[in-house]
């Protein structure tokens, strides 16, 4: 039986939602092991002077908690 944990990550990019998702995921996988899935919570854009300046993806990343020895 596995126990999972969820952590919220926010990725940003000046390019696209896809790039913002990949930025957040790439950063998370550097420190989280056993990632099983990602739920997209929100997609937003930051606007400045009537132009899109940044794409923002808020995501919940689920990963399996490892057993500790001891």
CSV table of N, CA and C in Angstrom, one decimal:
chain,number,residue,atom,x,y,z
A,1,UNK,N,0.8,-1.2,0.0
A,1,UNK,CA,0.0,0.0,0.0
A,1,UNK,C,0.9,1.2,0.0
A,2,UNK,N,0.6,2.2,-0.9
A,2,UNK,CA,1.4,3.4,-1.0
A,2,UNK,C,0.6,4.6,-0.3
A,3,UNK,N,1.4,5.5,0.2
A,3,UNK,CA,0.9,6.7,0.7
A,3,UNK,C,1.4,7.9,-0.2
A,4,UNK,N,0.5,8.7,-0.7
A,4,UNK,CA,1.0,9.8,-1.5
A,4,UNK,C,0.8,11.2,-0.8
A,5,UNK,N,1.5,12.1,-1.4
A,5,UNK,CA,1.4,13.5,-0.8
A,5,UNK,C,1.2,14.4,-2.0
A,6,UNK,N,0.6,15.5,-1.8
A,6,UNK,CA,0.4,16.5,-2.8
A,6,UNK,C,1.0,17.8,-2.4
A,7,UNK,N,1.7,18.4,-3.4
A,7,UNK,CA,2.3,19.7,-3.2
A,7,UNK,C,1.9,20.7,-4.3
A,8,UNK,N,1.7,21.9,-4.0
A,8,UNK,CA,1.3,22.9,-5.0
A,8,UNK,C,2.5,23.6,-5.5
A,9,UNK,N,2.6,23.7,-6.9
A,9,UNK,CA,3.7,24.4,-7.6
A,9,UNK,C,3.1,25.4,-8.5
A,10,UNK,N,3.7,26.5,-8.7
A,10,UNK,CA,3.3,27.5,-9.7
A,10,UNK,C,4.4,27.7,-10.6
A,11,UNK,N,4.2,27.4,-11.9
A,11,UNK,CA,5.2,27.6,-13.0
A,11,UNK,C,4.8,28.9,-13.8
A,12,UNK,N,5.8,29.6,-14.2
A,12,UNK,CA,5.6,30.8,-15.0
A,12,UNK,C,6.5,30.8,-16.3
A,13,UNK,N,6.0,31.5,-17.3
A,13,UNK,CA,6.8,31.6,-18.5
A,13,UNK,C,6.3,32.8,-19.3
A,14,UNK,N,7.2,33.5,-20.0
A,14,UNK,CA,6.7,34.5,-20.9
A,14,UNK,C,6.3,34.0,-22.3
A,15,UNK,N,6.4,32.7,-22.5
A,15,UNK,CA,6.2,32.0,-23.8
A,15,UNK,C,4.8,31.4,-24.0
A,16,UNK,N,4.4,30.5,-23.0
A,16,UNK,CA,3.1,29.8,-23.2
A,16,UNK,C,2.7,29.1,-21.9
A,17,UNK,N,1.5,28.6,-21.9
A,17,UNK,CA,1.0,27.8,-20.8
A,17,UNK,C,1.8,26.5,-20.7
A,18,UNK,N,2.0,25.9,-21.9
A,18,UNK,CA,2.8,24.6,-21.9
A,18,UNK,C,4.2,24.8,-21.3
A,19,UNK,N,4.8,25.9,-21.7
A,19,UNK,CA,6.2,26.2,-21.2
A,19,UNK,C,6.1,26.4,-19.7
A,20,UNK,N,5.1,27.1,-19.2
A,20,UNK,CA,4.9,27.3,-17.7
A,20,UNK,C,4.8,26.0,-17.0
A,21,UNK,N,4.0,25.1,-17.6
A,21,UNK,CA,3.8,23.8,-17.0
A,21,UNK,C,5.1,23.0,-16.9
A,22,UNK,N,5.8,23.0,-18.0
A,22,UNK,CA,7.1,22.3,-18.0
A,22,UNK,C,8.1,22.9,-17.1
A,23,UNK,N,8.1,24.3,-16.9
A,23,UNK,CA,9.0,24.9,-16.0
A,23,UNK,C,8.7,24.4,-14.6
A,24,UNK,N,7.4,24.4,-14.2
A,24,UNK,CA,7.1,24.0,-12.9
A,24,UNK,C,7.4,22.5,-12.6
A,25,UNK,N,7.1,21.7,-13.6
A,25,UNK,CA,7.4,20.3,-13.5
A,25,UNK,C,8.9,20.0,-13.4
A,26,UNK,N,9.6,20.6,-14.3
A,26,UNK,CA,11.1,20.4,-14.3
A,26,UNK,C,11.7,20.8,-13.0
A,27,UNK,N,11.2,21.9,-12.4
A,27,UNK,CA,11.8,22.3,-11.1
A,27,UNK,C,11.4,21.3,-10.0
A,28,UNK,N,10.1,20.8,-10.0
A,28,UNK,CA,9.6,19.9,-9.0
A,28,UNK,C,10.4,18.6,-9.0
A,29,UNK,N,10.6,18.1,-10.2
A,29,UNK,CA,11.3,16.7,-10.3
A,29,UNK,C,12.7,16.8,-9.9
A,30,UNK,N,13.3,17.9,-9.7
A,30,UNK,CA,14.7,18.0,-9.2
A,30,UNK,C,14.7,17.6,-7.7
A,31,UNK,N,13.6,17.8,-7.0
A,31,UNK,CA,13.6,17.5,-5.6
A,31,UNK,C,12.6,16.5,-5.2
A,32,UNK,N,11.6,16.2,-6.0
A,32,UNK,CA,10.6,15.2,-5.7
A,32,UNK,C,10.8,13.9,-6.4
A,33,UNK,N,10.7,12.8,-5.8
A,33,UNK,CA,10.8,11.5,-6.4
A,33,UNK,C,9.5,10.8,-6.4
A,34,UNK,N,9.2,9.9,-7.3
A,34,UNK,CA,8.0,9.2,-7.4
A,34,UNK,C,6.8,9.9,-7.7
A,35,UNK,N,6.9,10.9,-8.6
A,35,UNK,CA,5.8,11.7,-9.0
A,35,UNK,C,4.8,10.8,-9.8
A,36,UNK,N,3.5,10.8,-9.5
A,36,UNK,CA,2.6,10.0,-10.2
A,36,UNK,C,1.6,10.7,-11.1
A,37,UNK,N,1.3,12.0,-10.8
A,37,UNK,CA,0.5,12.8,-11.7
A,37,UNK,C,0.5,14.2,-11.3
A,38,UNK,N,-0.1,15.0,-12.2
A,38,UNK,CA,-0.2,16.5,-12.0
A,38,UNK,C,-1.6,16.9,-12.3
A,39,UNK,N,-2.2,17.6,-11.4
A,39,UNK,CA,-3.5,18.2,-11.6
A,39,UNK,C,-3.4,19.7,-11.9
A,40,UNK,N,-3.9,20.2,-13.0
A,40,UNK,CA,-3.8,21.6,-13.3
A,40,UNK,C,-4.9,22.3,-12.5
A,41,UNK,N,-4.6,23.2,-11.6
A,41,UNK,CA,-5.6,23.9,-10.8
A,41,UNK,C,-6.1,25.2,-11.5
A,42,UNK,N,-5.2,25.9,-12.1
A,42,UNK,CA,-5.5,27.2,-12.7
A,42,UNK,C,-4.5,27.5,-13.8
A,43,UNK,N,-5.0,28.3,-14.8
A,43,UNK,CA,-4.2,28.9,-15.8
A,43,UNK,C,-4.5,30.4,-15.8
A,44,UNK,N,-3.5,31.2,-15.7
A,44,UNK,CA,-3.8,32.6,-15.7
A,44,UNK,C,-2.7,33.3,-16.6
A,45,UNK,N,-3.0,34.6,-16.9
A,45,UNK,CA,-2.0,35.4,-17.6
A,45,UNK,C,-1.9,36.7,-16.9
A,46,UNK,N,-0.7,37.2,-16.8
A,46,UNK,CA,-0.4,38.5,-16.3
A,46,UNK,C,-0.3,39.5,-17.4
A,47,UNK,N,-1.1,40.5,-17.3
A,47,UNK,CA,-1.2,41.5,-18.4
A,47,UNK,C,-0.6,42.8,-17.9
A,48,UNK,N,0.2,43.5,-18.8
A,48,UNK,CA,0.8,44.8,-18.6
A,48,UNK,C,0.7,45.6,-19.8
A,49,UNK,N,0.1,46.8,-19.7
A,49,UNK,CA,0.0,47.7,-20.9
A,49,UNK,C,-0.7,47.0,-22.1
A,50,UNK,N,-1.8,46.3,-21.7
A,50,UNK,CA,-2.7,45.6,-22.7
A,50,UNK,C,-1.9,44.5,-23.5
A,51,UNK,N,-0.9,44.0,-22.9
A,51,UNK,CA,-0.1,42.9,-23.5
A,51,UNK,C,0.1,41.7,-22.5
A,52,UNK,N,0.0,40.5,-23.0
A,52,UNK,CA,0.3,39.4,-22.1
A,52,UNK,C,1.8,39.4,-21.8
A,53,UNK,N,2.1,39.4,-20.5
A,53,UNK,CA,3.5,39.4,-20.1
A,53,UNK,C,4.0,38.1,-19.6
A,54,UNK,N,3.1,37.3,-19.0
A,54,UNK,CA,3.5,36.0,-18.4
A,54,UNK,C,2.3,35.1,-18.3
A,55,UNK,N,2.6,33.8,-18.6
A,55,UNK,CA,1.6,32.7,-18.5
A,55,UNK,C,1.9,32.1,-17.1
A,56,UNK,N,0.9,31.7,-16.4
A,56,UNK,CA,1.0,31.2,-15.1
A,56,UNK,C,0.2,29.9,-15.0
A,57,UNK,N,0.8,28.8,-14.6
A,57,UNK,CA,0.1,27.5,-14.4
A,57,UNK,C,0.3,27.1,-12.9
A,58,UNK,N,-0.9,27.0,-12.2
A,58,UNK,CA,-0.9,26.5,-10.8
A,58,UNK,C,-1.2,25.0,-10.9
A,59,UNK,N,-0.4,24.2,-10.3
A,59,UNK,CA,-0.6,22.7,-10.4
A,59,UNK,C,-0.4,22.0,-9.0
A,60,UNK,N,-1.1,20.9,-8.8
A,60,UNK,CA,-0.9,20.1,-7.7
A,60,UNK,C,-0.1,18.9,-8.2
A,61,UNK,N,1.1,18.6,-7.6
A,61,UNK,CA,1.9,17.5,-8.0
A,61,UNK,C,1.8,16.4,-6.9
A,62,UNK,N,1.4,15.2,-7.3
A,62,UNK,CA,1.3,14.1,-6.4
A,62,UNK,C,2.5,13.2,-6.5
A,63,UNK,N,3.0,12.7,-5.4
A,63,UNK,CA,4.1,11.8,-5.4
A,63,UNK,C,4.0,10.9,-4.3
A,64,UNK,N,4.6,9.7,-4.4
A,64,UNK,CA,4.6,8.6,-3.4
A,64,UNK,C,5.6,8.9,-2.3
A,65,UNK,N,5.2,8.8,-1.1
A,65,UNK,CA,6.1,9.0,0.0
A,65,UNK,C,7.0,7.7,0.2
A,66,UNK,N,8.2,7.9,0.3
A,66,UNK,CA,9.2,6.8,0.5
A,66,UNK,C,9.1,6.2,1.9
A,67,UNK,N,9.3,4.9,2.0
A,67,UNK,CA,9.5,4.3,3.4
A,67,UNK,C,10.8,4.7,3.9
A,68,UNK,N,10.9,5.0,5.2
A,68,UNK,CA,12.2,5.2,5.9
A,68,UNK,C,12.7,4.0,6.5
A,69,UNK,N,14.0,3.8,6.5
A,69,UNK,CA,14.6,2.6,7.2
A,69,UNK,C,14.9,3.0,8.6
A,70,UNK,N,14.6,2.1,9.5
A,70,UNK,CA,15.1,2.5,10.9
A,70,UNK,C,14.2,2.0,11.9
